[in-house]
PDB file of C-alpha atoms in Angstrom:
ATOM      1  CA  MET H  13     121.608 152.680  57.945  1.00  0.00           C
ATOM      2  CA  ASN H  14     122.139 149.539  55.941  1.00  0.00           C
ATOM      3  CA  ARG H  15     123.331 147.794  59.088  1.00  0.00           C
ATOM      4  CA  LYS H  16     120.148 148.675  61.011  1.00  0.00           C
ATOM      5  CA  LEU H  17     117.994 147.288  58.218  1.00  0.00           C
ATOM      6  CA  ASN H  18     119.758 143.912  58.356  1.00  0.00           C
ATOM      7  CA  LEU H  19     119.198 143.633  62.097  1.00  0.00           C
ATOM      8  CA  LYS H  20     115.555 144.489  61.685  1.00  0.00           C
ATOM      9  CA  GLU H  21     115.143 141.854  58.953  1.00  0.00           C
ATOM     10  CA  LYS H  22     117.001 139.335  61.094  1.00  0.00           C
ATOM     11  CA  PHE H  23     114.552 139.651  63.997  1.00  0.00           C
ATOM     12  CA  ASN H  24     111.459 139.929  61.836  1.00  0.00           C
ATOM     13  CA  GLN H  25     110.515 136.221  61.821  1.00  0.00           C
ATOM     14  CA  ASN H  26     106.785 136.116  62.308  1.00  0.00           C
ATOM     15  CA  GLY H  27     105.350 132.737  63.385  1.00  0.00           C
ATOM     16  CA  PHE H  28     108.494 130.654  63.096  1.00  0.00           C
ATOM     17  CA  SER H  29     108.903 130.089  66.845  1.00  0.00           C
ATOM     18  CA  LEU H  30     105.240 129.058  67.089  1.00  0.00           C
ATOM     19  CA  LEU H  31     105.833 126.444  64.390  1.00  0.00           C
ATOM     20  CA  GLU H  32     108.851 125.130  66.316  1.00  0.00           C
ATOM     21  CA  VAL H  33     106.761 124.809  69.456  1.00  0.00           C
ATOM     22  CA  LEU H  34     104.030 122.869  67.610  1.00  0.00           C
ATOM     23  CA  VAL H  35     106.570 120.453  66.078  1.00  0.00           C
ATOM     24  CA  THR H  36     108.177 119.953  69.485  1.00  0.00           C
ATOM     25  CA  ILE H  37     104.798 119.199  71.077  1.00  0.00           C
ATOM     26  CA  LEU H  38     104.037 116.716  68.283  1.00  0.00           C
ATOM     27  CA  VAL H  39     107.369 114.912  68.712  1.00  0.00           C
ATOM     28  CA  LEU H  40     106.980 114.888  72.496  1.00  0.00           C
ATOM     29  CA  SER H  41     103.436 113.491  72.166  1.00  0.00           C
ATOM     30  CA  PHE H  42     104.640 110.585  70.025  1.00  0.00           C
ATOM     31  CA  GLY H  43     107.382 109.907  72.561  1.00  0.00           C
ATOM     32  CA  LEU H  44     104.929 109.864  75.454  1.00  0.00           C
ATOM     33  CA  LEU H  45     102.544 107.565  73.548  1.00  0.00           C
ATOM     34  CA  GLY H  46     105.451 105.218  72.908  1.00  0.00           C
ATOM     35  CA  MET H  47     106.358 105.221  76.597  1.00  0.00           C
ATOM     36  CA  ALA H  48     102.734 104.479  77.556  1.00  0.00           C
ATOM     37  CA  ALA H  49     102.659 101.544  75.121  1.00  0.00           C
ATOM     38  CA  LEU H  50     105.949 100.251  76.534  1.00  0.00           C
ATOM     39  CA  ILE H  51     104.645 100.422  80.101  1.00  0.00           C
ATOM     40  CA  THR H  52     101.395  98.665  79.138  1.00  0.00           C
ATOM     41  CA  THR H  53     103.285  95.880  77.360  1.00  0.00           C
ATOM     42  CA  GLY H  54     105.602  95.490  80.336  1.00  0.00           C
ATOM     43  CA  MET H  55     102.694  95.187  82.750  1.00  0.00           C
ATOM     44  CA  ARG H  56     100.966  92.624  80.508  1.00  0.00           C
ATOM     45  CA  SER H  57     104.161  90.567  80.277  1.00  0.00           C
ATOM     46  CA  ASN H  58     104.567  90.771  84.027  1.00  0.00           C
ATOM     47  CA  ASN H  59     101.080  89.287  84.550  1.00  0.00           C
ATOM     48  CA  VAL H  60     101.784  86.455  82.113  1.00  0.00           C
ATOM     49  CA  ALA H  61     105.066  85.681  83.874  1.00  0.00           C
ATOM     50  CA  GLN H  62     103.354  85.717  87.258  1.00  0.00           C
ATOM     51  CA  TYR H  63     100.704  83.243  86.086  1.00  0.00           C
ATOM     52  CA  ARG H  64     103.343  80.926  84.631  1.00  0.00           C
ATOM     53  CA  SER H  65     105.280  81.065  87.874  1.00  0.00           C
ATOM     54  CA  ILE H  66     102.176  80.170  89.877  1.00  0.00           C
ATOM     55  CA  ALA H  67     101.404  77.298  87.472  1.00  0.00           C
ATOM     56  CA  THR H  68     104.930  75.951  87.921  1.00  0.00           C
ATOM     57  CA  GLN H  69     104.610  76.214  91.695  1.00  0.00           C
ATOM     58  CA  GLN H  70     101.246  74.423  91.648  1.00  0.00           C
ATOM     59  CA  THR H  71     102.686  71.660  89.464  1.00  0.00           C
ATOM     60  CA  HIS H  72     105.438  71.131  92.028  1.00  0.00           C
ATOM     61  CA  ASP H  73     102.825  71.191  94.790  1.00  0.00           C
ATOM     62  CA  ILE H  74     100.835  68.229  93.450  1.00  0.00           C
ATOM     63  CA  ALA H  75     104.047  66.347  92.604  1.00  0.00           C
ATOM     64  CA  ASP H  76     105.236  66.792  96.209  1.00  0.00           C
ATOM     65  CA  ARG H  77     101.840  65.689  97.515  1.00  0.00           C
ATOM     66  CA  MET H  78     102.087  62.547  95.390  1.00  0.00           C
ATOM     67  CA  ARG H  79     105.629  61.830  96.611  1.00  0.00           C
ATOM     68  CA  ALA H  80     104.415  62.189 100.204  1.00  0.00           C
ATOM     69  CA  ASN H  81     101.599  59.667  99.620  1.00  0.00           C
ATOM     70  CA  LEU H  82     103.328  56.894  97.678  1.00  0.00           C
ATOM     71  CA  ALA H  83     100.827  54.355  99.035  1.00  0.00           C
ATOM     72  CA  GLY H  84      98.065  56.363  97.334  1.00  0.00           C
ATOM     73  CA  VAL H  85     100.096  56.562  94.107  1.00  0.00           C
ATOM     74  CA  ARG H  86     100.667  52.785  94.144  1.00  0.00           C
ATOM     75  CA  ALA H  87      96.934  52.232  94.735  1.00  0.00           C
ATOM     76  CA  GLY H  88      96.107  54.380  91.674  1.00  0.00           C
ATOM     77  CA  ASN H  89      94.418  57.187  93.600  1.00  0.00           C
ATOM     78  CA  TYR H  90      96.240  59.881  91.613  1.00  0.00           C
ATOM     79  CA  ASP H  91      95.884  58.256  88.166  1.00  0.00           C
ATOM     80  CA  ASP H  92      93.056  60.506  86.994  1.00  0.00           C
ATOM     81  CA  LEU H  93      92.648  63.757  88.947  1.00  0.00           C
ATOM     82  CA  THR H  94      90.056  65.818  87.123  1.00  0.00           C
ATOM     83  CA  ALA H  95      89.445  69.555  87.265  1.00  0.00           C
ATOM     84  CA  ILE H  96      86.348  68.980  89.408  1.00  0.00           C
ATOM     85  CA  ILE H  97      86.999  69.497  93.106  1.00  0.00           C
ATOM     86  CA  PRO H  98      85.887  66.363  94.965  1.00  0.00           C
ATOM     87  CA  PRO H  99      83.183  67.027  97.568  1.00  0.00           C
ATOM     88  CA  GLY H 100      83.387  65.835 101.140  1.00  0.00           C
ATOM     89  CA  SER H 101      87.118  65.417 101.511  1.00  0.00           C
ATOM     90  CA  SER H 102      88.287  64.781 105.066  1.00  0.00           C
ATOM     91  CA  ASP H 103      90.605  67.165 106.895  1.00  0.00           C
ATOM     92  CA  CYS H 104      93.672  64.941 106.915  1.00  0.00           C
ATOM     93  CA  ILE H 105      95.697  67.405 108.964  1.00  0.00           C
ATOM     94  CA  ALA H 106      93.379  67.205 111.991  1.00  0.00           C
ATOM     95  CA  MET H 107      92.701  63.458 111.783  1.00  0.00           C
ATOM     96  CA  ASN H 108      94.306  60.253 110.581  1.00  0.00           C
ATOM     97  CA  CYS H 109      93.392  59.361 107.013  1.00  0.00           C
ATOM     98  CA  THR H 110      93.915  56.428 104.705  1.00  0.00           C
ATOM     99  CA  ALA H 111      95.987  56.780 101.536  1.00  0.00           C
ATOM    100  CA  THR H 112      92.775  57.145  99.512  1.00  0.00           C
ATOM    101  CA  GLN H 113      91.434  59.886 101.793  1.00  0.00           C
ATOM    102  CA  ILE H 114      94.766  61.720 101.604  1.00  0.00           C
ATOM    103  CA  ALA H 115      94.635  61.574  97.791  1.00  0.00           C
ATOM    104  CA  ILE H 116      91.110  63.057  97.791  1.00  0.00           C
ATOM    105  CA  TYR H 117      92.205  65.704 100.302  1.00  0.00           C
ATOM    106  CA  ASP H 118      95.267  66.568  98.176  1.00  0.00           C
ATOM    107  CA  HIS H 119      93.116  66.781  95.047  1.00  0.00           C
ATOM    108  CA  ALA H 120      90.605  69.107  96.741  1.00  0.00           C
ATOM    109  CA  LEU H 121      93.248  71.399  98.247  1.00  0.00           C
ATOM    110  CA  TRP H 122      95.263  71.534  95.021  1.00  0.00           C
ATOM    111  CA  ASN H 123      92.391  72.475  92.717  1.00  0.00           C
ATOM    112  CA  THR H 124      90.977  74.906  95.293  1.00  0.00           C
ATOM    113  CA  ALA H 125      94.370  76.657  95.335  1.00  0.00           C
ATOM    114  CA  ASN H 126      94.530  76.561  91.521  1.00  0.00           C
ATOM    115  CA  ALA H 127      91.154  78.310  91.281  1.00  0.00           C
ATOM    116  CA  ALA H 128      92.160  80.903  93.884  1.00  0.00           C
ATOM    117  CA  GLN H 129      95.600  81.741  92.476  1.00  0.00           C
ATOM    118  CA  LEU H 130      94.988  81.653  88.719  1.00  0.00           C
ATOM    119  CA  PRO H 131      92.134  83.163  86.679  1.00  0.00           C
ATOM    120  CA  ASN H 132      89.827  80.214  85.931  1.00  0.00           C
ATOM    121  CA  GLY H 133      92.684  78.043  87.165  1.00  0.00           C
ATOM    122  CA  LEU H 134      92.389  74.292  87.255  1.00  0.00           C
ATOM    123  CA  GLY H 135      94.662  71.303  87.166  1.00  0.00           C
ATOM    124  CA  VAL H 136      94.482  67.794  85.790  1.00  0.00           C
ATOM    125  CA  VAL H 137      96.698  64.784  86.480  1.00  0.00           C
ATOM    126  CA  ALA H 138      96.654  61.757  84.182  1.00  0.00           C
ATOM    127  CA  GLY H 139      98.837  58.678  83.998  1.00  0.00           C
ATOM    128  CA  ASN H 140      99.991  55.898  86.264  1.00  0.00           C
ATOM    129  CA  LEU H 141     102.971  54.803  88.303  1.00  0.00           C
ATOM    130  CA  ALA H 142     104.408  52.585  85.546  1.00  0.00           C
ATOM    131  CA  GLY H 143     104.253  55.137  82.714  1.00  0.00           C
ATOM    132  CA  GLY H 144     104.566  58.357  84.700  1.00  0.00           C
ATOM    133  CA  PHE H 145     102.115  61.172  85.184  1.00  0.00           C
ATOM    134  CA  GLN H 146     101.269  64.201  83.090  1.00  0.00           C
ATOM    135  CA  ILE H 147     100.292  67.273  85.099  1.00  0.00           C
ATOM    136  CA  THR H 148      98.412  69.967  83.168  1.00  0.00           C
ATOM    137  CA  MET H 149      97.715  73.407  84.590  1.00  0.00           C
ATOM    138  CA  MET H 150      95.156  75.584  82.736  1.00  0.00           C
ATOM    139  CA  TRP H 151      94.166  79.217  83.230  1.00  0.00           C
ATOM    140  CA  ALA H 152      92.500  82.043  81.320  1.00  0.00           C
ATOM    141  CA  GLU H 153      94.771  84.593  79.692  1.00  0.00           C
ATOM    142  CA  LYS H 154      92.976  87.447  77.940  1.00  0.00           C
ATOM    143  CA  GLU H 155      96.146  88.544  76.102  1.00  0.00           C
ATOM    144  CA  MET H 156      95.968  85.460  73.842  1.00  0.00           C
ATOM    145  CA  GLY H 157      93.631  87.115  71.328  1.00  0.00           C
ATOM    146  CA  GLY H 158      90.976  84.395  71.126  1.00  0.00           C
ATOM    147  CA  VAL H 159      93.254  81.413  70.440  1.00  0.00           C
ATOM    148  CA  THR H 160      94.067  78.378  72.561  1.00  0.00           C
ATOM    149  CA  ASP H 161      97.546  77.341  73.594  1.00  0.00           C
ATOM    150  CA  PRO H 162      98.712  74.394  71.435  1.00  0.00           C
ATOM    151  CA  ALA H 163      99.915  72.671  74.618  1.00  0.00           C
ATOM    152  CA  CYS H 164      96.307  72.403  75.839  1.00  0.00           C
ATOM    153  CA  PRO H 165      94.286  69.231  75.355  1.00  0.00           C
ATOM    154  CA  GLY H 166      91.639  69.200  72.634  1.00  0.00           C
ATOM    155  CA  GLY H 167      88.351  70.884  73.429  1.00  0.00           C
ATOM    156  CA  THR H 168      89.915  73.518  75.684  1.00  0.00           C
ATOM    157  CA  ALA H 169      88.223  76.932  75.598  1.00  0.00           C
ATOM    158  CA  ALA H 170      89.740  79.877  73.730  1.00  0.00           C
ATOM    159  CA  ASN H 171      92.084  82.214  75.621  1.00  0.00           C
ATOM    160  CA  THR H 172      93.301  79.313  77.745  1.00  0.00           C
ATOM    161  CA  ARG H 173      96.993  78.896  78.517  1.00  0.00           C
ATOM    162  CA  CYS H 174      98.342  75.497  79.563  1.00  0.00           C
ATOM    163  CA  PHE H 175     101.473  74.381  81.345  1.00  0.00           C
ATOM    164  CA  VAL H 176     102.173  70.677  80.912  1.00  0.00           C
ATOM    165  CA  THR H 177     104.858  68.660  82.656  1.00  0.00           C
ATOM    166  CA  ARG H 178     105.683  64.998  83.058  1.00  0.00           C
ATOM    167  CA  PHE H 179     106.422  63.532  86.453  1.00  0.00           C
ATOM    168  CA  SER H 180     107.479  60.174  87.910  1.00  0.00           C
ATOM    169  CA  PRO H 181     107.414  59.771  91.689  1.00  0.00           C
TER     170      PRO H 181
END
């Protein structure tokens, strides 16, 4: 009889398995929250990397345009390309253009592409043939937390990321 009593006491565990299930659900919940945070961070980093890649590509684009129009570079047509897209640029693919018209066309196409490919994207070129050119790409990046990239020129809006490179044709 003593043996039967021990077996009965052994299986008489009220509520213990329910407690195990609750602890398991709690641990699993923390694990799933951690996975969700990891996925969100990965997606955010992927967007930042994509924007930086596009900025690099656009920097190479204007540098190649300047190399293709050395007469325009020598004439100073690329010395101060602002973020404002110039109006009334000629279609230099369909017709013959002067070096100045090609520079205006390049400027318009480049900043139109910057605005289309990057959020609030714009580009600026400053410098001259003798000292080299500085190409600055700027775009909005909401993951910056209200600060401005130190690489950006003064007076740039918050949450703006900049990619700056130097170039000599």
